[in-house]
Short mmCIF file of C-alpha atoms in Angstrom, two decimals:
data_model
loop_
_atom_site.label_atom_id
_atom_site.label_comp_id
_atom_site.label_asym_id
_atom_site.label_seq_id
_atom_site.Cartn_x
_atom_site.Cartn_y
_atom_site.Cartn_z
CA MET A 21 44.73 5.15 11.66
CA ALA A 22 44.13 2.72 14.51
CA GLY A 23 43.70 5.64 16.88
CA ILE A 24 41.04 7.20 14.65
CA VAL A 25 39.20 3.88 14.32
CA SER A 26 39.32 3.42 18.07
CA ALA A 27 38.16 6.98 18.70
CA LEU A 28 35.18 6.49 16.39
CA GLY A 29 34.14 3.34 18.26
CA VAL A 30 34.49 1.07 15.21
CA PRO A 31 34.75 -2.64 16.08
CA GLN A 32 38.38 -3.80 15.96
CA LYS A 33 39.79 -7.20 15.18
CA SER A 34 41.15 -9.32 17.97
CA GLY A 35 42.20 -12.86 17.17
CA GLY A 36 40.32 -12.85 13.86
CA ARG A 37 37.08 -11.55 15.40
CA TYR A 38 35.62 -8.13 15.90
CA GLN A 39 35.17 -6.83 19.41
CA ASN A 40 32.65 -4.10 20.08
CA ASN A 41 33.97 -0.97 21.65
CA PRO A 42 32.28 -0.26 24.99
CA ALA A 43 31.12 3.07 23.58
CA THR A 44 28.87 1.22 21.14
CA ARG A 45 27.18 -0.98 23.77
CA GLU A 46 24.14 0.34 25.57
CA ALA A 47 23.51 -0.30 29.23
CA PRO A 48 20.89 -2.98 29.95
CA TRP A 49 18.44 -0.44 31.37
CA VAL A 50 18.60 1.54 28.12
CA ARG A 51 17.76 -1.56 26.07
CA TYR A 52 14.90 -2.47 28.38
CA LEU A 53 13.58 1.09 28.27
CA LEU A 54 13.59 1.19 24.48
CA LEU A 55 11.97 -2.25 24.29
CA SER A 56 9.29 -1.19 26.79
CA LEU A 57 8.56 1.97 24.84
CA GLY A 58 8.26 0.01 21.60
CA LEU A 59 5.96 -2.62 23.09
CA SER A 60 3.85 0.03 24.81
CA PHE A 61 3.41 1.92 21.54
CA PHE A 62 2.52 -1.34 19.79
CA ALA A 63 -0.06 -2.25 22.43
CA LEU A 64 -1.57 1.25 22.61
CA PHE A 65 -1.92 1.99 18.91
CA LEU A 66 -2.37 -1.46 17.37
CA VAL A 67 -3.45 -4.17 19.78
CA MET A 68 -5.94 -2.14 21.83
CA PRO A 69 -7.81 -0.72 18.79
CA LEU A 70 -8.09 -4.19 17.29
CA VAL A 71 -9.38 -5.63 20.55
CA ALA A 72 -11.86 -2.76 20.85
CA VAL A 73 -13.18 -3.30 17.32
CA PHE A 74 -13.84 -7.00 17.78
CA SER A 75 -15.19 -6.67 21.32
CA GLU A 76 -17.67 -3.99 20.25
CA ALA A 77 -18.62 -5.98 17.16
CA LEU A 78 -19.47 -9.04 19.26
CA ARG A 79 -20.97 -7.18 22.21
CA LYS A 80 -24.53 -8.11 21.23
CA GLY A 81 -23.70 -11.64 20.19
CA TRP A 82 -22.93 -13.55 17.05
CA GLY A 83 -26.47 -13.20 15.72
CA VAL A 84 -26.28 -9.40 15.51
CA TYR A 85 -22.73 -9.62 14.19
CA LEU A 86 -23.59 -11.97 11.33
CA ALA A 87 -26.80 -10.09 10.54
CA ALA A 88 -24.79 -6.88 10.05
CA LEU A 89 -22.44 -8.64 7.64
CA VAL A 90 -25.12 -10.24 5.45
CA GLU A 91 -27.30 -7.11 5.34
CA ALA A 92 -27.88 -5.99 1.72
CA ASP A 93 -26.07 -2.66 2.00
CA ALA A 94 -23.06 -4.29 3.66
CA VAL A 95 -22.83 -6.93 0.94
CA SER A 96 -23.10 -4.23 -1.72
CA ALA A 97 -20.35 -2.21 -0.02
CA LEU A 98 -18.10 -5.27 0.13
CA LYS A 99 -18.67 -6.04 -3.54
CA LEU A 100 -17.89 -2.45 -4.56
CA THR A 101 -14.74 -2.44 -2.44
CA LEU A 102 -13.53 -5.63 -4.09
CA ILE A 103 -14.42 -4.34 -7.56
CA ALA A 104 -12.51 -1.10 -7.04
CA ALA A 105 -9.48 -2.99 -5.74
CA ALA A 106 -9.69 -5.61 -8.52
CA ILE A 107 -9.52 -2.86 -11.15
CA ALA A 108 -7.10 -0.45 -9.47
CA VAL A 109 -4.45 -2.95 -8.35
CA PRO A 110 -3.77 -4.60 -11.77
CA LEU A 111 -3.65 -1.19 -13.47
CA ASN A 112 -1.23 0.09 -10.84
CA LEU A 113 0.78 -3.11 -11.23
CA VAL A 114 1.25 -2.45 -14.94
CA PHE A 115 2.03 1.23 -14.36
CA GLY A 116 4.41 0.53 -11.46
CA VAL A 117 6.43 -2.09 -13.32
CA SER A 118 6.60 0.05 -16.46
CA ALA A 119 7.60 3.20 -14.59
CA ALA A 120 10.19 1.40 -12.48
CA TRP A 121 11.66 -0.30 -15.55
CA ALA A 122 11.92 3.00 -17.41
CA ILE A 123 13.39 4.94 -14.48
CA ALA A 124 15.86 2.32 -13.24
CA LYS A 125 17.04 0.80 -16.51
CA HIS A 126 16.96 3.72 -18.96
CA ASP A 127 18.05 7.34 -19.24
CA PHE A 128 15.64 9.83 -20.79
CA ARG A 129 14.52 13.42 -20.56
CA GLY A 130 11.96 14.05 -17.86
CA LYS A 131 12.99 11.15 -15.59
CA HIS A 132 13.04 13.32 -12.47
CA LEU A 133 9.70 14.85 -13.45
CA LEU A 134 8.18 11.37 -13.72
CA ILE A 135 9.50 10.50 -10.26
CA THR A 136 7.93 13.70 -8.91
CA PHE A 137 4.56 12.82 -10.45
CA ILE A 138 4.72 9.33 -8.94
CA ASP A 139 5.12 10.88 -5.49
CA LEU A 140 2.21 13.30 -6.05
CA PRO A 141 -0.47 11.22 -4.23
CA PHE A 142 1.77 11.14 -1.15
CA SER A 143 1.82 14.94 -0.98
CA VAL A 144 -1.77 15.71 -1.99
CA SER A 145 -4.66 15.13 0.39
CA PRO A 146 -7.02 12.38 -0.84
CA VAL A 147 -9.93 14.78 -0.33
CA VAL A 148 -8.27 17.26 -2.69
CA ALA A 149 -7.79 14.46 -5.22
CA GLY A 150 -11.50 13.66 -5.02
CA LEU A 151 -12.39 17.32 -5.51
CA VAL A 152 -10.20 17.43 -8.62
CA TYR A 153 -12.22 14.61 -10.15
CA VAL A 154 -15.44 16.40 -9.27
CA LEU A 155 -14.08 19.52 -10.97
CA LEU A 156 -13.25 17.51 -14.08
CA PHE A 157 -16.19 15.11 -14.38
CA GLY A 158 -18.94 16.58 -12.19
CA ALA A 159 -22.16 18.05 -13.54
CA GLN A 160 -20.60 21.54 -13.46
CA GLY A 161 -17.10 20.31 -14.31
CA TRP A 162 -14.99 20.75 -17.40
CA PHE A 163 -16.32 17.59 -19.06
CA GLY A 164 -19.68 17.53 -17.29
CA SER A 165 -21.74 18.78 -20.25
CA TRP A 166 -20.14 16.29 -22.65
CA LEU A 167 -20.72 13.41 -20.23
CA GLN A 168 -24.37 14.37 -19.78
CA LEU A 169 -24.80 14.66 -23.53
CA HIS A 170 -23.51 11.11 -23.99
CA ASP A 171 -25.34 9.76 -20.93
CA ALA A 172 -22.09 8.83 -19.20
CA LYS A 173 -21.71 9.09 -15.45
CA ILE A 174 -18.41 9.13 -13.59
CA ILE A 175 -18.95 11.13 -10.40
CA PHE A 176 -21.35 9.50 -7.89
CA ALA A 177 -20.87 6.23 -9.75
CA VAL A 178 -18.47 3.28 -9.85
CA PRO A 179 -16.08 4.81 -12.45
CA GLY A 180 -15.39 7.79 -10.18
CA ILE A 181 -14.67 5.50 -7.24
CA VAL A 182 -12.27 3.45 -9.35
CA LEU A 183 -10.49 6.59 -10.63
CA ALA A 184 -10.09 7.96 -7.10
CA THR A 185 -8.78 4.60 -5.90
CA ILE A 186 -6.26 4.41 -8.73
CA PHE A 187 -4.98 7.90 -7.97
CA VAL A 188 -4.29 7.31 -4.29
CA THR A 189 -2.68 3.91 -4.84
CA PHE A 190 -0.56 4.21 -7.97
CA PRO A 191 2.74 5.11 -6.21
CA PHE A 192 2.98 1.93 -4.14
CA VAL A 193 4.20 -0.60 -6.72
CA ALA A 194 6.48 1.87 -8.50
CA ARG A 195 7.98 3.21 -5.28
CA GLU A 196 8.76 -0.34 -4.12
CA LEU A 197 10.41 -1.38 -7.37
CA ILE A 198 12.40 1.73 -8.34
CA PRO A 199 15.06 1.54 -5.58
CA LEU A 200 15.23 -2.25 -5.91
CA MET A 201 15.87 -2.12 -9.65
CA GLN A 202 18.35 0.74 -9.25
CA ALA A 203 20.29 -1.25 -6.65
CA GLN A 204 20.46 -4.25 -8.99
CA GLY A 205 21.91 -2.15 -11.80
CA ARG A 206 21.83 -2.94 -15.50
CA ASP A 207 24.62 -5.49 -15.84
CA GLU A 208 22.40 -8.56 -16.18
CA GLU A 209 20.08 -6.89 -18.69
CA GLU A 210 23.03 -5.72 -20.77
CA ALA A 211 24.54 -9.21 -20.67
CA ALA A 212 21.25 -10.73 -21.83
CA THR A 213 21.05 -8.24 -24.68
CA VAL A 214 24.60 -9.04 -25.76
CA LEU A 215 23.69 -12.75 -25.80
CA GLY A 216 20.84 -12.00 -28.20
CA ALA A 217 17.79 -11.80 -25.93
CA THR A 218 14.95 -9.56 -26.99
CA GLY A 219 13.63 -6.84 -24.73
CA TRP A 220 10.66 -8.96 -23.67
CA GLN A 221 12.85 -11.99 -22.98
CA THR A 222 15.22 -9.86 -20.93
CA PHE A 223 12.37 -8.44 -18.87
CA TRP A 224 10.55 -11.75 -18.37
CA ARG A 225 13.54 -13.99 -17.65
CA VAL A 226 16.04 -11.60 -16.04
CA THR A 227 14.44 -8.49 -14.56
CA LEU A 228 11.13 -9.87 -13.30
CA PRO A 229 12.57 -12.85 -11.36
CA ASN A 230 14.97 -10.49 -9.60
CA VAL A 231 12.18 -8.21 -8.36
CA LYS A 232 9.33 -10.69 -7.84
CA TRP A 233 9.26 -10.39 -4.04
CA GLY A 234 9.47 -6.60 -4.12
CA LEU A 235 6.71 -6.58 -6.71
CA LEU A 236 4.48 -8.77 -4.56
CA TYR A 237 5.21 -6.55 -1.55
CA GLY A 238 4.13 -3.46 -3.50
CA VAL A 239 0.96 -5.18 -4.71
CA ILE A 240 0.02 -6.12 -1.13
CA LEU A 241 0.43 -2.54 0.07
CA CYS A 242 -1.46 -1.21 -2.94
CA ASN A 243 -4.36 -3.59 -2.34
CA ALA A 244 -4.53 -2.69 1.35
CA ARG A 245 -4.73 1.02 0.56
CA ALA A 246 -7.31 0.43 -2.19
CA MET A 247 -9.69 -1.41 0.12
CA GLY A 248 -9.24 1.02 3.01
CA GLU A 249 -9.34 4.34 1.14
CA PHE A 250 -11.85 6.81 2.55
CA GLY A 251 -11.14 10.48 1.72
CA ALA A 252 -11.03 10.52 -2.08
CA VAL A 253 -13.74 7.88 -2.43
CA SER A 254 -15.99 9.77 -0.01
CA VAL A 255 -15.90 12.88 -2.20
CA VAL A 256 -16.73 11.16 -5.50
CA SER A 257 -19.14 8.50 -4.24
CA GLY A 258 -22.16 10.59 -3.23
CA HIS A 259 -22.79 8.18 -0.32
CA ILE A 260 -25.63 6.37 -2.11
CA ARG A 261 -26.48 3.39 0.07
CA GLY A 262 -26.39 0.09 -1.74
CA GLN A 263 -24.77 1.65 -4.82
CA THR A 264 -21.69 3.81 -4.24
CA ASN A 265 -20.67 3.06 -0.66
CA THR A 266 -17.49 1.10 -0.06
CA LEU A 267 -16.84 -0.62 3.27
CA PRO A 268 -15.19 2.42 4.96
CA LEU A 269 -18.09 4.67 3.87
CA HIS A 270 -20.64 2.12 5.04
CA VAL A 271 -18.98 2.00 8.46
CA GLU A 272 -19.23 5.80 8.72
CA ILE A 273 -22.93 5.80 7.84
CA LEU A 274 -23.75 3.07 10.35
CA TYR A 275 -21.82 4.85 13.08
CA ASN A 276 -23.50 8.19 12.37
CA GLU A 277 -26.87 6.42 12.63
CA TYR A 278 -25.87 5.07 16.08
CA GLN A 279 -25.85 1.49 14.84
CA PHE A 280 -22.66 0.86 16.74
CA ALA A 281 -22.72 -2.93 16.75
CA ALA A 282 -23.28 -3.07 12.99
CA ALA A 283 -20.62 -0.40 12.38
CA PHE A 284 -18.01 -2.31 14.37
CA ALA A 285 -19.05 -5.58 12.75
CA VAL A 286 -18.35 -4.18 9.28
CA ALA A 287 -15.19 -2.50 10.59
CA SER A 288 -13.99 -5.90 11.80
CA ILE A 289 -13.92 -7.06 8.18
CA LEU A 290 -11.52 -4.24 7.37
CA ALA A 291 -9.49 -5.14 10.46
CA LEU A 292 -9.28 -8.75 9.34
CA LEU A 293 -8.16 -7.64 5.90
CA ALA A 294 -5.48 -5.51 7.56
CA LEU A 295 -4.26 -8.48 9.61
CA VAL A 296 -4.12 -10.67 6.51
CA THR A 297 -2.16 -7.92 4.77
CA LEU A 298 0.34 -7.80 7.63
CA ILE A 299 0.77 -11.57 7.57
CA LEU A 300 1.35 -11.56 3.82
CA LYS A 301 3.74 -8.64 4.18
CA GLN A 302 5.80 -10.49 6.79
CA PHE A 303 5.83 -13.63 4.65
CA VAL A 304 7.07 -11.70 1.61
CA GLU A 305 9.77 -9.99 3.67
CA TRP A 306 10.87 -13.38 5.05
CA ARG A 307 10.97 -14.97 1.60
CA ALA A 308 12.86 -12.03 0.14
CA HIS A 309 15.40 -12.18 2.99
CA SER A 310 15.78 -15.95 2.55
CA THR A 311 16.31 -15.52 -1.18
CA VAL A 312 19.07 -12.97 -0.58
CA LYS A 313 20.81 -15.26 1.92
CA GLU A 314 20.63 -18.23 -0.47
CA ALA A 315 22.02 -16.22 -3.39
CA PRO A 316 25.66 -17.10 -4.19
#
């Protein structure tokens, strides 16, 4: 057995401590090469684009930069982006928690089918998702005549933007919670039930505290995708300036009109939101790791 362990390069005890087999230790030049590649990739694909966005946004001075941000269409785009995220994220929060609870804590017919449907937005192009909503709710769509008869508008209006945003973001909370809840098992919930707790008490006092950091992590990712979504929203919005343009769509319009300073100024808002998202993400990961280490 010792020979097999040694041949596989598994650390072996020596004086109560494990010693790494030389086969598992990389040469210093290999470590430096991998570190250099990682830092180069980070600088090329993250740092340089961010620097470019802010440098271009401020190229003509703070006056032009601030004027682009307070312009009426930019303010309208920001409001619509926040509205879409404010509606989509709570709905996806409820769906994600419910789906994760059902999949991880219960057995039922169609569980694997539900998991497949949750992954659907990851496999379908956002543009295709937008076209599906146009097919359903557009003027020539399946429900178009009924919507026109009742003077209801979904496509090229705020409801269509919200629907498209919900579709592309609903996997994030569920996909973060499902493996976490499955890893935790059902022992604590079953113990709470045996002690007389109701289903709501079990969820609120046992399940939710155990997944709070994973839940917050999923919400952060969901919110970031909701505010930055372009493809599906572009199809259903109609690009009506001041009415149905979100921040990403407004950036595209400004850039196509050769208003580069204004386009980069608005894009810097999205970049700042991305940086805030990364900071929150790192904080949640740190808190979750600290909680695990403090657990008995």
